[in-house]
Coordinates of C-alpha atoms and ligand atoms in Angstrom, one line a residue:
Chain A
M1 CA -0.1 0.0 0.1
E2 CA 1.4 3.5 -1.1
A3 CA 1.9 6.1 1.6
G4 CA -1.4 7.9 2.2
E5 CA -3.4 5.3 0.6
N6 CA -5.2 4.8 3.6
E7 CA -6.0 8.5 4.3
V8 CA -7.3 8.7 0.5
V9 CA -9.8 5.9 1.1
E10 CA -10.9 7.2 4.3
L11 CA -11.4 10.7 2.6
E12 CA -13.3 8.8 -0.3
L13 CA -15.8 7.1 2.3
R14 CA -16.5 10.4 4.0
L15 CA -17.4 11.7 0.5
L16 CA -19.5 8.7 -0.4
L17 CA -21.4 9.1 2.8
E18 CA -21.8 12.8 2.4
G19 CA -23.1 12.3 -1.3
I20 CA -25.4 9.6 -0.2
H21 CA -27.0 11.9 2.6
E22 CA -27.4 14.9 0.3
R23 CA -28.8 12.7 -2.8
Y24 CA -30.9 10.3 -1.0
H25 CA -31.2 11.4 2.6
Y26 CA -30.0 8.1 4.1
D27 CA -27.5 9.1 7.0
F28 CA -24.7 6.9 7.4
R29 CA -22.2 9.3 8.7
G30 CA -22.7 8.4 12.2
Y31 CA -22.1 4.7 11.6
T32 CA -18.7 3.0 13.0
S33 CA -16.2 3.4 10.6
S34 CA -14.2 0.1 10.2
S35 CA -17.3 -2.1 9.7
L36 CA -18.8 0.4 7.1
R37 CA -15.4 0.4 5.1
R38 CA -15.4 -3.4 5.3
R39 CA -18.7 -3.6 3.9
V40 CA -18.3 -0.7 1.2
T41 CA -14.9 -2.9 0.1
R42 CA -17.1 -6.1 -0.3
A43 CA -19.6 -4.1 -2.3
L44 CA -16.8 -2.7 -4.4
E45 CA -15.8 -6.3 -5.3
Q46 CA -19.4 -7.3 -5.9
L47 CA -20.4 -4.2 -8.0
G48 CA -17.2 -4.3 -10.1
C49 CA -15.7 -0.9 -9.0
A50 CA -12.0 -0.2 -8.5
T51 CA -12.2 2.7 -6.2
I52 CA -15.1 4.1 -3.7
S53 CA -14.6 7.3 -6.1
R54 CA -16.0 5.3 -8.9
L55 CA -18.6 3.8 -7.1
Q56 CA -19.6 7.3 -6.0
E57 CA -20.2 8.3 -9.5
Q58 CA -22.7 5.5 -10.2
V59 CA -24.3 5.6 -6.8
L60 CA -25.2 9.4 -7.4
R61 CA -26.3 9.0 -10.7
D62 CA -28.1 5.9 -10.8
E63 CA -30.7 5.0 -8.0
N64 CA -30.6 1.4 -8.8
V65 CA -27.0 1.2 -7.8
F66 CA -27.7 3.0 -4.5
A67 CA -30.4 0.5 -3.9
Q68 CA -27.6 -2.3 -4.4
L69 CA -25.2 -0.6 -2.2
L70 CA -27.8 -0.1 0.5
Q71 CA -27.9 -3.8 0.8
F72 CA -24.5 -3.8 1.6
L73 CA -24.3 -1.0 4.0
T74 CA -27.0 -2.6 6.4
V75 CA -26.4 -5.8 8.1
Q76 CA -29.4 -8.4 8.1
V77 CA -28.1 -11.1 10.2
S78 CA -30.7 -12.4 12.5
D79 CA -32.2 -15.8 14.0
L80 CA -35.6 -16.5 15.4
F81 CA -35.0 -16.5 19.4
R82 CA -31.2 -15.4 18.9
D83 CA -29.6 -15.6 22.6
P84 CA -32.5 -18.0 24.3
S85 CA -31.6 -16.6 27.6
Y86 CA -32.7 -13.1 26.8
W87 CA -36.1 -14.5 25.4
K88 CA -36.4 -16.7 28.6
A89 CA -35.7 -13.7 30.7
L90 CA -38.4 -11.7 28.7
R91 CA -40.8 -14.5 29.1
D92 CA -40.3 -15.0 33.0
Q93 CA -39.7 -11.4 34.0
V94 CA -41.1 -9.0 31.6
T95 CA -44.4 -10.4 30.2
P96 CA -45.8 -10.8 33.7
M97 CA -45.5 -7.2 34.1
L98 CA -46.9 -6.2 30.5
G99 CA -49.8 -8.1 31.3
T100 CA -50.8 -5.4 34.0
W101 CA -51.5 -2.9 31.1
P102 CA -54.9 -3.2 29.3
S103 CA -53.4 -2.6 25.9
L104 CA -49.7 -2.8 24.5
K105 CA -47.9 -0.9 22.2
L106 CA -44.4 -2.6 21.4
W107 CA -41.6 -1.2 19.1
V108 CA -38.9 -3.3 17.3
A109 CA -36.5 -1.1 15.9
G110 CA -34.2 -2.4 13.5
V111 CA -36.2 -5.5 12.6
A112 CA -34.4 -6.7 9.7
T113 CA -35.9 -9.5 8.0
G114 CA -38.3 -10.3 10.9
E115 CA -36.8 -13.0 12.9
E116 CA -36.9 -11.2 16.1
L117 CA -40.5 -10.1 15.2
Y118 CA -41.8 -13.5 14.7
S119 CA -40.2 -14.5 18.1
L120 CA -41.6 -11.8 19.9
A121 CA -45.2 -12.4 18.6
I122 CA -44.8 -16.0 19.5
L123 CA -43.9 -15.2 23.0
L124 CA -46.7 -12.8 23.3
Q125 CA -49.2 -15.3 21.9
E126 CA -48.2 -18.0 24.5
E127 CA -48.2 -15.6 27.2
G128 CA -51.9 -14.5 26.3
L129 CA -50.7 -11.0 25.3
L130 CA -50.6 -11.1 21.6
E131 CA -54.4 -10.0 21.0
R132 CA -54.1 -6.9 22.9
S133 CA -50.6 -5.9 21.3
L134 CA -50.0 -3.4 18.6
I135 CA -46.4 -3.9 17.2
Y136 CA -44.7 -1.4 15.3
A137 CA -42.0 -3.1 13.3
T138 CA -39.4 -0.6 11.6
D139 CA -36.2 -0.6 9.8
V140 CA -34.1 1.7 7.5
N141 CA -33.9 -1.1 4.8
A142 CA -37.3 -1.2 3.1
E143 CA -36.2 -4.5 1.3
A144 CA -35.5 -6.3 4.5
L145 CA -38.9 -4.7 5.9
R146 CA -40.8 -6.4 3.0
S147 CA -39.1 -9.8 3.6
A148 CA -40.1 -9.5 7.2
E149 CA -43.9 -9.1 6.2
K150 CA -43.5 -12.3 4.1
G151 CA -42.1 -14.4 7.2
I152 CA -40.5 -16.9 5.1
F153 CA -37.5 -18.4 6.1
A154 CA -35.2 -21.3 4.6
L155 CA -36.2 -24.6 6.0
D156 CA -32.6 -25.3 6.7
R157 CA -32.5 -22.7 9.5
L158 CA -35.7 -24.3 11.2
R159 CA -33.8 -26.9 13.2
G160 CA -31.6 -24.2 14.9
F161 CA -34.4 -22.0 15.2
S162 CA -36.3 -24.8 17.1
E163 CA -33.5 -25.5 19.3
N164 CA -33.3 -21.8 20.4
Y165 CA -37.2 -21.7 20.9
F166 CA -36.8 -24.8 23.5
Q167 CA -33.9 -23.1 25.4
A168 CA -36.0 -20.0 25.6
G169 CA -38.7 -21.8 27.3
G170 CA -41.0 -22.6 24.5
T171 CA -43.3 -25.5 25.4
R172 CA -44.9 -26.0 22.0
S173 CA -43.3 -27.0 18.9
L174 CA -42.2 -24.3 16.6
S175 CA -43.8 -26.0 13.8
D176 CA -47.2 -24.9 15.3
Y177 CA -46.1 -21.4 13.9
Y178 CA -45.5 -22.1 10.5
T179 CA -46.3 -24.1 7.3
A180 CA -44.0 -25.3 4.6
A181 CA -44.5 -23.6 1.4
Y182 CA -42.3 -22.2 -1.6
G183 CA -39.4 -24.0 -0.3
G184 CA -39.5 -22.4 3.0
A185 CA -41.2 -22.2 6.5
V186 CA -44.1 -19.4 6.0
F187 CA -44.9 -18.2 9.4
S188 CA -48.6 -17.8 10.4
R189 CA -50.4 -14.7 9.1
R190 CA -52.0 -14.6 12.5
L191 CA -48.8 -13.5 14.3
I192 CA -48.5 -10.5 12.3
E193 CA -52.3 -9.1 12.4
H194 CA -51.3 -6.4 14.6
V195 CA -48.2 -5.5 13.3
V196 CA -47.6 -2.3 11.5
F197 CA -44.4 -2.3 9.2
S198 CA -42.7 0.9 8.5
D199 CA -39.7 2.6 7.1
H200 CA -37.9 4.4 9.7
D201 CA -34.5 5.5 10.2
L202 CA -33.3 6.2 13.8
A203 CA -30.5 8.4 12.4
T204 CA -33.2 11.0 11.0
D205 CA -36.7 10.4 12.0
S206 CA -38.5 11.0 15.4
S207 CA -40.2 8.5 17.6
F208 CA -43.7 6.3 18.1
S209 CA -45.5 7.5 21.0
E210 CA -46.4 5.7 24.4
T211 CA -45.0 2.1 24.1
Q212 CA -44.6 -0.2 26.7
L213 CA -41.4 -2.1 25.3
V214 CA -38.8 -1.1 22.9
S215 CA -36.4 -3.9 21.4
C216 CA -33.5 -2.5 19.6
R217 CA -31.2 -5.3 19.4
N218 CA -27.9 -5.5 17.5
V219 CA -28.4 -1.9 15.8
L220 CA -26.6 0.2 18.2
I221 CA -23.4 -1.7 17.6
Y222 CA -23.3 -0.2 14.1
F223 CA -23.7 3.4 15.5
T224 CA -20.7 5.7 16.9
P225 CA -21.6 7.2 20.3
P226 CA -23.3 10.2 19.1
L227 CA -25.8 8.1 17.1
Q228 CA -26.2 5.7 19.7
E229 CA -27.3 8.8 21.9
R230 CA -29.6 10.0 19.3
A231 CA -31.4 6.4 19.0
L232 CA -31.6 5.9 23.0
G233 CA -33.2 9.4 23.2
L234 CA -36.1 8.3 20.7
F235 CA -36.5 5.3 22.7
S236 CA -36.6 7.2 25.9
D237 CA -39.2 9.6 24.5
S238 CA -41.3 6.6 23.2
L239 CA -41.5 4.6 26.4
V240 CA -44.0 5.1 29.0
H241 CA -43.1 5.3 32.7
G242 CA -42.3 1.6 33.7
G243 CA -41.9 0.8 30.1
Y244 CA -39.0 -1.8 29.0
L245 CA -35.9 -1.3 26.7
C246 CA -34.1 -4.4 25.3
L247 CA -30.9 -4.1 23.5
G248 CA -28.5 -6.8 22.0
S249 CA -26.4 -9.0 24.3
R250 CA -23.3 -6.9 23.9
E251 CA -24.8 -3.4 23.9
T252 CA -25.4 -1.2 26.8
I253 CA -26.7 2.0 28.1
R254 CA -24.0 2.7 30.7
F255 CA -22.1 5.0 28.6
S256 CA -25.0 7.2 27.6
S257 CA -26.7 10.3 29.3
V258 CA -29.8 8.4 29.4
A259 CA -28.5 5.6 31.9
E260 CA -29.9 7.4 35.0
D261 CA -33.4 7.2 33.7
Y262 CA -33.4 3.5 33.8
E263 CA -33.1 0.5 36.3
E264 CA -31.4 -2.7 35.3
V265 CA -34.1 -5.4 35.1
V266 CA -32.0 -8.5 33.7
P267 CA -28.5 -6.9 33.4
E268 CA -26.7 -9.8 31.6
D269 CA -29.5 -9.9 29.1
R270 CA -29.6 -6.0 28.5
I271 CA -33.2 -5.5 29.6
Y272 CA -33.7 -2.0 31.3
R273 CA -36.8 -0.4 32.8
R274 CA -37.8 3.2 32.3
V275 CA -38.0 4.6 35.9
R276 CA -37.4 8.5 35.4
R277 CA -38.6 10.9 32.8
Chain B
M1 CA 11.8 -5.5 13.8
S2 CA 11.1 -2.3 11.8
G3 CA 11.8 1.0 13.8
V4 CA 8.3 1.9 14.5
R5 CA 6.9 0.7 17.9
P6 CA 3.3 -0.7 17.6
E7 CA 0.7 0.8 19.4
C8 CA -1.7 -2.4 18.9
V9 CA -1.0 -6.0 18.9
V10 CA -3.8 -8.3 17.2
V11 CA -3.7 -11.9 17.6
G12 CA -5.9 -14.5 15.7
G13 CA -6.0 -18.4 15.9
S14 CA -8.2 -21.4 16.0
A15 CA -7.5 -25.2 16.5
G16 CA -4.2 -25.5 18.5
A17 CA -4.0 -21.7 19.4
L18 CA -5.1 -21.7 23.1
E19 CA -1.9 -23.8 23.8
V20 CA 0.1 -21.1 22.1
L21 CA -1.6 -18.6 24.0
N22 CA -1.1 -20.5 27.2
A23 CA 2.5 -20.1 26.6
V24 CA 2.6 -16.5 25.8
F25 CA -0.2 -14.6 27.6
P26 CA 1.1 -15.7 31.0
A27 CA 4.8 -14.3 30.1
L28 CA 3.4 -10.9 29.4
P29 CA 4.6 -8.7 32.4
R30 CA 2.5 -6.5 34.7
G31 CA 2.4 -2.9 33.2
F32 CA 2.6 -4.4 29.7
P33 CA 1.8 -1.2 27.7
L34 CA 0.1 -2.4 24.5
P35 CA -3.4 -3.8 23.9
V36 CA -3.6 -7.2 22.8
L37 CA -6.8 -7.9 20.8
T38 CA -7.4 -11.7 20.5
V39 CA -9.9 -13.4 18.3
I40 CA -10.0 -17.0 18.9
H41 CA -12.7 -19.2 16.7
Q42 CA -15.1 -20.4 19.4
P43 CA -19.0 -21.9 19.2
E44 CA -21.4 -19.0 18.7
H45 CA -22.9 -19.5 22.3
G46 CA -21.4 -19.1 25.8
S47 CA -19.7 -15.6 26.7
G48 CA -16.7 -14.8 28.6
V49 CA -15.4 -18.2 28.7
L50 CA -11.8 -17.2 27.1
A51 CA -11.5 -14.3 29.4
R52 CA -12.3 -16.4 32.4
L53 CA -9.8 -19.2 31.3
F54 CA -6.9 -16.5 31.3
R55 CA -7.6 -14.1 33.8
G56 CA -6.4 -16.3 36.5
K57 CA -3.0 -16.9 34.9
C58 CA -2.2 -13.5 33.7
E59 CA -0.4 -10.5 35.2
V60 CA -2.2 -8.0 32.9
D61 CA -5.7 -7.2 32.5
V62 CA -8.0 -9.8 30.8
S63 CA -11.4 -8.9 29.2
E64 CA -14.0 -9.6 26.9
A65 CA -14.8 -6.7 24.3
E66 CA -18.0 -4.5 25.1
H67 CA -19.0 -2.5 22.0
G68 CA -17.7 1.2 22.3
Q69 CA -14.9 0.3 25.1
P70 CA -11.9 2.4 24.7
L71 CA -8.7 0.8 23.9
T72 CA -6.7 0.0 27.0
P73 CA -3.4 -2.1 27.9
G74 CA -4.1 -5.8 28.3
I75 CA -5.6 -8.8 26.8
C76 CA -9.0 -8.3 25.3
F77 CA -10.9 -11.2 23.5
G78 CA -13.6 -10.8 21.0
P79 CA -16.8 -12.4 22.3
A80 CA -18.4 -15.3 20.5
G81 CA -20.9 -14.7 17.7
Y82 CA -19.6 -11.0 16.9
H83 CA -16.9 -9.7 14.9
L84 CA -14.4 -7.7 16.8
A85 CA -12.7 -4.5 15.2
V86 CA -10.8 -1.4 16.3
E87 CA -12.0 1.9 15.3
P88 CA -10.0 5.2 14.3
T89 CA -11.5 6.5 17.4
R90 CA -9.5 4.2 19.4
T91 CA -12.5 2.3 20.7
L92 CA -13.7 -1.2 20.0
S93 CA -16.5 -2.1 18.1
L94 CA -18.7 -5.5 17.7
S95 CA -20.7 -6.3 14.6
L96 CA -22.7 -9.1 13.2
G97 CA -21.8 -9.2 9.8
P98 CA -21.9 -12.6 8.0
P99 CA -19.2 -15.1 9.3
V100 CA -15.9 -15.0 7.5
W101 CA -14.6 -18.6 6.7
F102 CA -17.6 -19.9 8.6
S103 CA -16.2 -17.6 11.5
R104 CA -17.7 -15.0 13.6
P105 CA -15.7 -13.4 15.2
A106 CA -13.2 -13.7 12.4
I107 CA -9.7 -12.9 12.2
D108 CA -9.6 -11.3 9.0
V109 CA -12.0 -8.6 10.3
L110 CA -9.7 -7.9 13.2
F111 CA -6.7 -7.7 11.3
E112 CA -8.0 -5.6 8.5
S113 CA -9.5 -2.9 10.9
A114 CA -5.8 -2.8 12.8
A115 CA -4.3 -2.3 9.4
W116 CA -6.7 0.5 8.4
T117 CA -6.5 2.4 12.0
F118 CA -2.9 1.6 13.0
G119 CA -0.8 0.8 9.8
S120 CA 2.6 0.5 10.4
R121 CA 2.0 0.8 14.0
S122 CA 0.4 -2.6 14.3
L123 CA 1.7 -6.1 15.3
A124 CA -0.4 -9.0 14.1
I125 CA 0.2 -12.4 15.2
L126 CA -1.3 -15.6 13.3
L127 CA -1.3 -18.8 15.1
S128 CA -2.3 -22.5 14.9
G129 CA -5.6 -23.2 13.0
A130 CA -7.7 -25.4 10.6
S131 CA -8.9 -22.7 8.5
E132 CA -7.7 -19.9 6.2
D133 CA -9.4 -17.1 8.1
G134 CA -6.6 -14.4 9.1
A135 CA -4.4 -14.8 6.1
R136 CA -6.0 -12.3 3.8
G137 CA -6.0 -9.7 7.0
L138 CA -2.6 -10.5 7.6
A139 CA -1.7 -9.6 4.1
T140 CA -3.4 -6.4 4.4
L141 CA -1.8 -5.3 7.6
R142 CA 1.5 -6.4 6.1
A143 CA 0.8 -4.1 3.0
A144 CA -0.1 -1.2 5.3
G145 CA 3.2 -1.4 6.8
G146 CA 2.4 -3.5 9.8
V147 CA 4.6 -6.1 11.6
T148 CA 3.5 -9.6 11.3
W149 CA 4.5 -12.9 13.0
V150 CA 3.3 -16.3 11.8
Q151 CA 3.6 -19.4 14.0
E152 CA 6.0 -21.8 12.5
P153 CA 3.9 -24.5 10.8
S154 CA 5.9 -27.1 12.5
T155 CA 5.1 -26.1 15.9
A156 CA 1.4 -25.7 15.1
L157 CA -1.3 -28.3 16.0
A158 CA -3.1 -27.3 12.9
R159 CA -0.9 -25.9 10.1
T160 CA -3.7 -24.6 7.6
M161 CA -4.0 -21.2 9.0
P162 CA -0.2 -20.3 9.3
E163 CA 0.4 -21.8 6.1
A164 CA -2.2 -19.9 4.4
G165 CA -0.8 -16.7 6.0
L166 CA 2.8 -17.3 4.5
R167 CA 1.1 -18.3 1.2
L168 CA -0.6 -14.9 0.8
G169 CA 2.5 -13.1 1.7
G170 CA 1.7 -11.7 4.9
G171 CA 4.2 -13.5 7.0
Q172 CA 7.2 -11.2 7.9
E173 CA 8.7 -13.3 10.4
I174 CA 8.2 -17.2 11.5
L175 CA 8.3 -17.8 15.0
S176 CA 7.9 -20.7 17.5
P177 CA 5.5 -19.9 20.6
G178 CA 8.6 -19.6 22.8
Q179 CA 10.2 -16.8 20.7
M180 CA 6.9 -14.9 20.4
A181 CA 6.7 -15.0 24.2
A182 CA 10.3 -13.5 24.4
R183 CA 9.8 -11.0 21.8
L184 CA 6.5 -9.9 23.2
R185 CA 8.1 -9.4 26.6
G186 CA 10.8 -7.4 24.9
L187 CA 8.3 -5.2 23.3
G188 CA 6.7 -4.2 26.7
T189 CA 10.3 -3.2 28.3
E190 CA 11.4 -1.6 25.1
A191 CA 8.5 0.7 25.3
T192 CA 8.5 1.6 29.1
Ligands
SAM1 C1 -28.1 -7.0 12.8 S1 -29.5 -6.7 12.0 C2 -30.5 -6.8 13.8 C3 -31.9 -7.6 13.5 C4 -32.5 -8.0 15.1 N1 -32.6 -6.8 15.6 C5 -31.6 -8.9 15.7 O1 -31.1 -8.8 16.8 O2 -31.7 -10.3 15.2 C6 -29.4 -4.7 12.2 C7 -30.7 -4.2 11.6 O3 -30.6 -2.8 11.8 C8 -31.1 -1.9 10.8 N2 -30.5 -0.5 10.6 C9 -29.3 -0.1 10.3 N3 -29.3 1.2 10.6 C10 -30.6 1.6 11.1 C11 -31.2 2.9 11.3 N4 -30.3 4.0 11.2 N5 -32.5 3.0 11.5 C12 -33.1 1.7 11.8 N6 -32.6 0.7 11.4 C13 -31.3 0.6 10.9 C14 -30.5 -2.7 9.6 O4 -31.0 -2.4 8.3 C15 -30.6 -4.2 9.8 O5 -32.0 -4.9 9.5

C-alpha cells in the first residue's frame, strides 16, 4: 500500500457518505467506520468498481446502484430466538408485568428480515398478550421490511430456530407456527395481524408514542456514540413510565446520558426499565 | 523488527491456538503497555469463557470486548458470535456481519481494521488453526506497513492457518511460541 493510500480511502468513504446523505437522505455518517469500510470494500468487489470514487459516481447517478449498495451497508443477520437466555428472561420477568397494562404498544426497531419480530409475536401469543398488542416493526432497509412481512425462512434454518425456541422456554412445537411452502417455512399470518411495518431511520426520524416495550437489538453496535445517543433518546421519548428497553447482548446504556433514567431488570440480558422522565 | 513501535497487537488463531496463548499470555509482564486484541474461533454461544480462562493466569488485565470500549493495555478477547474491530477513535466495535470462513468472530475482520487504524504501528500474530481465516487480513496489515508474525507451522497443531498466512505473503517473521513470548516481553520493556 502506498503512503497515504489509507487516508485517501478514508476520504473517499467520507465523501461517499456525504453524497448519499444529500442525494438520498440516508445518513450513514454516524456509523462505526471500520465495519462500514469493510462492507463498502465488499460492495466494490461485487459491483465491480476499482475505487470508492468510481462507486460514488455510479451511486449518485443511478438509483438502482444505490439500492444495491444499501443492501451492503445494512447488515441483516438475525435468527429466531437469538440469545435464548434473553427470550427466557423476557418471558419469565417481563411479560407478567406487561400483562398489567390493558393494551400494549411495542416497537421493534431494526427488525431486519423479521426473525426477532416473529419470536416476539410467538412469545406474546403464548403468554396471552398478542391479542391486545400493537407492534411497530421498523427498519431503515425497506427491502428487509418487505421480507419481514412475508415471514418466510429457509427450511434448513428451522432446526437451529427450534433449538433456540426450546432453550428460550418454549413449550409447544415451533412448527405450530409455520407451514412449509415455497421451499421455506411460512410463518402464520395471525402472528402479524397487529403489526405495523414501517420504514424508519433511527438517524433521522422521530419516535413512536407511548410504547410499553422497545426492542432494539444489535443495531446500536453499528453506531458511533453520538448516533447511539440519538437513538436512545428516541426510545426514552417513546417509552411510558415503567416501560421496558431491550438491547442486544453486547450493547449497553451504561456510557449514555439516559442511563440514569433506567433501572437494570436483567443486566446480563440487557433488559432495562424506564423509571424516570 | 522495523523501527516503528507498535501501538496495538492483534492475535488470531483457531484449533491449537489456546495452547500457544497458554505459553505466551502468562509471560506478559504486569504493566505491559499495549492492547492485545485477540480473536480465537469458538462456538457461537457461551460468553466470557476465554477471558475467564486466562484471567487467573495472567499478570495483565484480561477482558471480553464491549462495543464502544476504549482501547486500553491488556488482553481483550472478541466475544462469541460477534466480529471484533478497532476503530479510528481508538475504541472497540462489535458487529454482526456474516461469518468469514464460517467464523464470527473472524480474524480477517480484526486484522483488517488494525491495518486501517494503525497501519505501520500495528503488530499481528497468526497462530495455529484449521482454517484460512486471518491470512487475508495479515496480508492487508503487512501491506499497510505493519509487523507480522506467523507461528512456525511445524510447531502448530493445525498448519492450515499459518501456512495460508505465509502463502498470501503476509508473514514477515516465522516464530515458535517460545520466541513469540520472548519477543513480546521485549516489546513491553522496550516501550517503558
Ligand atoms: C443485525 S440486524 C438486527 C436484527 C435483529 N434486531 C436482531 O437482533 O436479530 C441490524 C438491523 O438494523 C437496521 N438498521 C441499520 N441502521 C438503521 C437505522 N439508522 N435505523 C433503523 N434501522 C437500522 C439494519 O437495516 C438491520 O436490519
